[in-house]
Coordinates of C-alpha atoms and ligand atoms in Angstrom, one line a residue:
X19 CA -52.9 -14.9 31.1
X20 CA -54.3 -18.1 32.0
X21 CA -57.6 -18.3 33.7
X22 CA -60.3 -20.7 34.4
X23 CA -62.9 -20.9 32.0
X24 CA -66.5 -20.5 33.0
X25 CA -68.0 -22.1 30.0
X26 CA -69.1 -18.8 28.4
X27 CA -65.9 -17.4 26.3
X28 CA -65.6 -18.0 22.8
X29 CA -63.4 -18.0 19.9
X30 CA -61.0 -20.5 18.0
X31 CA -60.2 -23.8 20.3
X32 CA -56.1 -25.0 20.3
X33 CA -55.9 -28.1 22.6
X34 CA -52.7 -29.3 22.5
X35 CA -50.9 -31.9 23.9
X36 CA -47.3 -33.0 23.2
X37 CA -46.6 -31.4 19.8
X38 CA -50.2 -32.2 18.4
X39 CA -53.4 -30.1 18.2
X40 CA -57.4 -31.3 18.3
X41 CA -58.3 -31.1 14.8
X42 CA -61.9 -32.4 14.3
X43 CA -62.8 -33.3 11.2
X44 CA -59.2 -31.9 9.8
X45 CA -60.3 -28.0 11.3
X46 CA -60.0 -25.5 14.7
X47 CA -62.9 -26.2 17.1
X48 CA -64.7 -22.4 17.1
X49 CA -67.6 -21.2 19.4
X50 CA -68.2 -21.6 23.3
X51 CA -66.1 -23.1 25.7
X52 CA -68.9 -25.1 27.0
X53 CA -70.1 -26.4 23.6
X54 CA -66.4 -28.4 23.5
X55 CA -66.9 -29.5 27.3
X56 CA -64.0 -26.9 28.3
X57 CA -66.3 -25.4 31.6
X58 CA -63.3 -25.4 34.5
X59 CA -60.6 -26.4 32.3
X60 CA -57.8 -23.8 32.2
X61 CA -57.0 -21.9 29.3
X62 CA -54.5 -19.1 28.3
X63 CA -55.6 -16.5 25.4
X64 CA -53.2 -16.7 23.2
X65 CA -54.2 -13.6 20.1
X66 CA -56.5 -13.1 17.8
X67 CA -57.9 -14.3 14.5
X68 CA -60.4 -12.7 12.3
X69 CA -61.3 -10.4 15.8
X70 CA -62.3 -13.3 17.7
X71 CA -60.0 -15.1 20.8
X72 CA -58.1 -17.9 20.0
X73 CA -57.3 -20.0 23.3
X74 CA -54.9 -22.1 24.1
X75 CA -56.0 -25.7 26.6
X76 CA -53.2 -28.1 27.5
X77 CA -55.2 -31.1 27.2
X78 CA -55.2 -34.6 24.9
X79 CA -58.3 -35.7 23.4
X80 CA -58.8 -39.5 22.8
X81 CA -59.5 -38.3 19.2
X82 CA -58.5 -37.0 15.8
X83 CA -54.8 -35.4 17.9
X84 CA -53.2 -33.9 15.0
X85 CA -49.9 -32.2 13.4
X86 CA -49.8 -28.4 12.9
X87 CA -48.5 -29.6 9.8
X88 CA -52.0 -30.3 8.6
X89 CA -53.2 -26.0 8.8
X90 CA -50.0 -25.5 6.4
X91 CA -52.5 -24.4 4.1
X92 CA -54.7 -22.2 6.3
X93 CA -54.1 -18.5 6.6
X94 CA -50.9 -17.5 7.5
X95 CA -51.7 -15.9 10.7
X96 CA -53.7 -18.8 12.4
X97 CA -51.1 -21.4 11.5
X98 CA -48.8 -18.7 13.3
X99 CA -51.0 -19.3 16.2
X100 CA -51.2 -22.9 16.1
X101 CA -47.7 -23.0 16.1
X102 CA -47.4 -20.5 19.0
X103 CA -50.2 -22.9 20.9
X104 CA -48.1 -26.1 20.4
X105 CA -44.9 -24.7 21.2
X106 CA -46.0 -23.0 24.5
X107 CA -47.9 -26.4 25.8
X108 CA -44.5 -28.1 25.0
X109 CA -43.0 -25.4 27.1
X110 CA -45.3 -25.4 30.1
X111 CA -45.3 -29.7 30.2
X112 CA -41.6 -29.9 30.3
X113 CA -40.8 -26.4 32.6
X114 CA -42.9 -27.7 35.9
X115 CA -40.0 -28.3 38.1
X116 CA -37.0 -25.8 38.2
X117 CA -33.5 -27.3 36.3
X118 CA -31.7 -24.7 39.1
X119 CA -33.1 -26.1 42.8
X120 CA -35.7 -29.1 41.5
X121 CA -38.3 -26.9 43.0
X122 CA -42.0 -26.8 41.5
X123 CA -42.7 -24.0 39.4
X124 CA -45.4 -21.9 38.4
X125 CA -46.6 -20.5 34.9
X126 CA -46.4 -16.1 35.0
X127 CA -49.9 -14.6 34.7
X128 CA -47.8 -11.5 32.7
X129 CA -46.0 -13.1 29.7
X130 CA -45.0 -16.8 28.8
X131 CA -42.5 -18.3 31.1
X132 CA -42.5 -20.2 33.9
X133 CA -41.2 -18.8 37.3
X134 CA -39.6 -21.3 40.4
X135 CA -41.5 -20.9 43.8
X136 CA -37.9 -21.2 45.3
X137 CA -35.0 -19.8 43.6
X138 CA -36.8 -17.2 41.6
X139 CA -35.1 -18.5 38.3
X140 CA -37.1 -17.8 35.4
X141 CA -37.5 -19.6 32.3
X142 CA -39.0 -18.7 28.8
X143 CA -39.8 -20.6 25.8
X144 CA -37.0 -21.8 23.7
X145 CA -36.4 -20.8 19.9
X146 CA -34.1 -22.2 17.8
X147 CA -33.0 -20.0 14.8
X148 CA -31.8 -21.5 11.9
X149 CA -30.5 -19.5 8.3
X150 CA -32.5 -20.8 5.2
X151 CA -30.6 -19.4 1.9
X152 CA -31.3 -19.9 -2.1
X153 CA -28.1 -19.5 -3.9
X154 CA -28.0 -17.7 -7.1
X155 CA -25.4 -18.5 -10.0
X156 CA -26.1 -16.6 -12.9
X157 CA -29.2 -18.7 -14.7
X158 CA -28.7 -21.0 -12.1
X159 CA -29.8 -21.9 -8.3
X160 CA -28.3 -23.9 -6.2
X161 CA -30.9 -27.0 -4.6
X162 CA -30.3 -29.8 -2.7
X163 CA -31.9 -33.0 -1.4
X164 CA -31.9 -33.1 2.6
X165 CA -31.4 -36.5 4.0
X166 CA -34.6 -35.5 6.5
X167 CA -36.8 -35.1 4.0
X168 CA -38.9 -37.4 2.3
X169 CA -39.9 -37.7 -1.6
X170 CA -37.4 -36.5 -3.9
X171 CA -38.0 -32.6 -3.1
X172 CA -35.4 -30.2 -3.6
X173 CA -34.9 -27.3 -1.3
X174 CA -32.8 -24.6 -0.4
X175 CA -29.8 -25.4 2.2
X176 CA -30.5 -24.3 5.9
X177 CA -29.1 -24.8 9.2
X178 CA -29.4 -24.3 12.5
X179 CA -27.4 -21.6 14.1
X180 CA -24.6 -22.3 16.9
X181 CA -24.1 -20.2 20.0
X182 CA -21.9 -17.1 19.8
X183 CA -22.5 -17.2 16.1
X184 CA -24.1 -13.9 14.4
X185 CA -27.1 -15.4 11.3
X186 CA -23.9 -14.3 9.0
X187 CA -21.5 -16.5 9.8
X188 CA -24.3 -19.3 10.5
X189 CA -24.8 -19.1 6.4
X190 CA -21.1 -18.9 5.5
X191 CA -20.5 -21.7 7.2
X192 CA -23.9 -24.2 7.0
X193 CA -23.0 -23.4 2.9
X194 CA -19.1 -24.2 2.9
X195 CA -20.1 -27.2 5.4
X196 CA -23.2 -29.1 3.3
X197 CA -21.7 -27.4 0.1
X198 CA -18.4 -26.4 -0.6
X199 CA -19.8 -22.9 -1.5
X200 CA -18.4 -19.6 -1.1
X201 CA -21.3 -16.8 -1.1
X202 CA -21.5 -13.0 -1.2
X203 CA -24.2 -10.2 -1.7
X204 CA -26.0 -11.8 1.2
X205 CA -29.3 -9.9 1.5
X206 CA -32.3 -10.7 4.2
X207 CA -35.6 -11.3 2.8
X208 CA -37.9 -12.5 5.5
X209 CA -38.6 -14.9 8.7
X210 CA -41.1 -17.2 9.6
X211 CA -41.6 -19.2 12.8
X212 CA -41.3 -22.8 12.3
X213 CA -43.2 -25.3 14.7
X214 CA -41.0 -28.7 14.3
X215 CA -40.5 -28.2 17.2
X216 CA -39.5 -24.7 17.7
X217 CA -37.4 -22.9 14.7
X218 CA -37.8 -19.4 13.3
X219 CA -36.6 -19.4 10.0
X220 CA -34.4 -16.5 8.7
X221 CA -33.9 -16.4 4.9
X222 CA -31.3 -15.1 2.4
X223 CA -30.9 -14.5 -1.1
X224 CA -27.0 -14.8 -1.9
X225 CA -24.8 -15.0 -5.0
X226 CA -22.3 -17.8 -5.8
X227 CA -18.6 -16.4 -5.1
X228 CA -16.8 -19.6 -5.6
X229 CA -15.6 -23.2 -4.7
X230 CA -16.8 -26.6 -6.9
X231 CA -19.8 -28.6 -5.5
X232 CA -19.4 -31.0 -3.2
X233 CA -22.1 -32.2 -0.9
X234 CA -21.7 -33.3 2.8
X235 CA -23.7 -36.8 2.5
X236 CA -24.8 -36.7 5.8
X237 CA -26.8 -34.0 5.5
X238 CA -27.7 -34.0 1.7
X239 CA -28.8 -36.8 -0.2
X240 CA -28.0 -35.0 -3.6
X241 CA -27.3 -30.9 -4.5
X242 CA -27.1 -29.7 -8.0
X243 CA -27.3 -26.1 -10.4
X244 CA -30.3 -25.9 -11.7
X245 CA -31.7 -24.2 -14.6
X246 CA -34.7 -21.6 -13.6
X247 CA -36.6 -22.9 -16.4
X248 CA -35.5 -26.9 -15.7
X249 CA -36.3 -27.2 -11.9
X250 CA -36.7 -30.4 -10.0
X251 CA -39.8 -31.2 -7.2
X252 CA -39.7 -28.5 -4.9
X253 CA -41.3 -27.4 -1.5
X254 CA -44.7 -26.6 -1.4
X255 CA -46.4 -23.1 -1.3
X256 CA -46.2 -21.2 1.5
X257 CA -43.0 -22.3 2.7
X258 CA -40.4 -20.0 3.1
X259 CA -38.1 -22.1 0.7
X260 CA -40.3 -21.9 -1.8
X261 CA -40.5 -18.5 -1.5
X262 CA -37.1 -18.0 -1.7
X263 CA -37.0 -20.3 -4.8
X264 CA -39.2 -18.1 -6.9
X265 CA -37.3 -14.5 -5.7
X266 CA -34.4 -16.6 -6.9
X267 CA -36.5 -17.6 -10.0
X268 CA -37.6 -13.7 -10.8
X269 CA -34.0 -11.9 -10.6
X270 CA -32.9 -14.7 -13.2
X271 CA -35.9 -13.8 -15.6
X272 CA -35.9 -9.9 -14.8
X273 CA -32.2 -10.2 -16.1
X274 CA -33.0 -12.3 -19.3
X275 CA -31.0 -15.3 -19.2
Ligands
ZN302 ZN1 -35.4 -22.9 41.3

């Protein structure tokens, strides 16, 4: 999987370094290697986008080092990518030396993880699930304001889930915890991997089942019910939040509140 590059191979550029990506002029170097001054660097393919390779080069420029968060906007697939490119050069930079013997390692040529000289351990990339739900009460969806996030947007509650914990319980408990909340008629709707710094979101649809609001105010600046028609600022397209907001959004209408 990763090779030395003769200068020749083309395709979409990811140089990554530390949780940021080469962005010229805000977009994804694409052509030749050589054309970017990549001849003998080392590079690992890492998929495909529009039938053309998309690499991956653990390297910093002195330049225009951006966020992923910056291609939130770009096809779904290629931020996938990006994310995938950022999150293995993360990996790689802090898996050289085994956490078993101290030994040096070495990256797999036959799938990502790295693999100690010595001991033989084996290591992958971590990901870090975490439940994202949008809680329906009648006309009503529950939002909140997350201490982490800035300008006044309102989102639906998630959390991270704990070991030995099925994505069940994880929601049961992140809503009681941050909410008060009892829900029911849980129902799976879709995932997404999540690149800060290495998440896969799971989201839910539930339905309110009981319990009076009350927030945990160290996670949530505010939470309230709010009207599908009256909503406050919320995420931005193509975030799985939002998403779940306007599912939420379309049962209410479809049953004419
Ligand atoms: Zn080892």
């Amino acid at each position: 999987m990763e090779q030395r590059l003769q200068g020749d191979e083309s395709g979409w550029w990811l140089l990554s370094y530390a949780g940021k990506l080469w962005l010229p002029k805000g977009e994804i170097p694409h052509g030749l290697a050589s054309e970017f001054g990549l001849r003998n660097e080392s590079a690992h393919r890492i998929g495909e986008w529009q039938s053309e390779s998309v690499w991956l080069v653990c390297k910093e420029q002195a330049r225009e080092m951006a966020s992923v968060r910056q291609l939130l906007d770009e096809d779904r697939g290629l931020f996938q990518l990006a994310g995938r490119a950022v999150q293995l050069e993360e990996f790689y930079r802090a898996h050289k030396f085994c956490g078993y013997c101290g030994n040096k390692m070495h990256v797999s040529d036959r799938e990502w993880a790295c693999l100690c000289n010595h001991c033989r351990q084996r290591y992958y990339p971590q990901i870090a699930p975490c439940i994202i739900v949008a809680i329906r009460r009648e006309d009503k969806i529950l939002l909140a304001q997350h201490n982490r996030h800035r300008g006044g947007i309102y989102t639906a509650l998630a959390g991270f889930v704990e070991v030995g914990e099925t994505l069940e319980q994880a929601v049961a408990r992140e809503v009681m915890e941050e909410s008060n909340i009892n829900v029911t008629n849980l129902r799976y709707i879709s995932s997404q991997p999540w690149p800060f710094p290495h998440s896969l979101m799971v989201a839910y649809l539930a339905d309110y089942a009981g319990g009076d609001l009350k927030i945990d105010k160290s996670e949530l600046l505010d939470a309230d019910w709010f009207h599908y028609d009256k909503l406050p600022q919320l995420p931005p397209p193509g975030t799985i939040a939002r998403r779940l907001i306007e599912d939420t959004i379309a049962l209410c209408r479809s049953e004419q509140y």
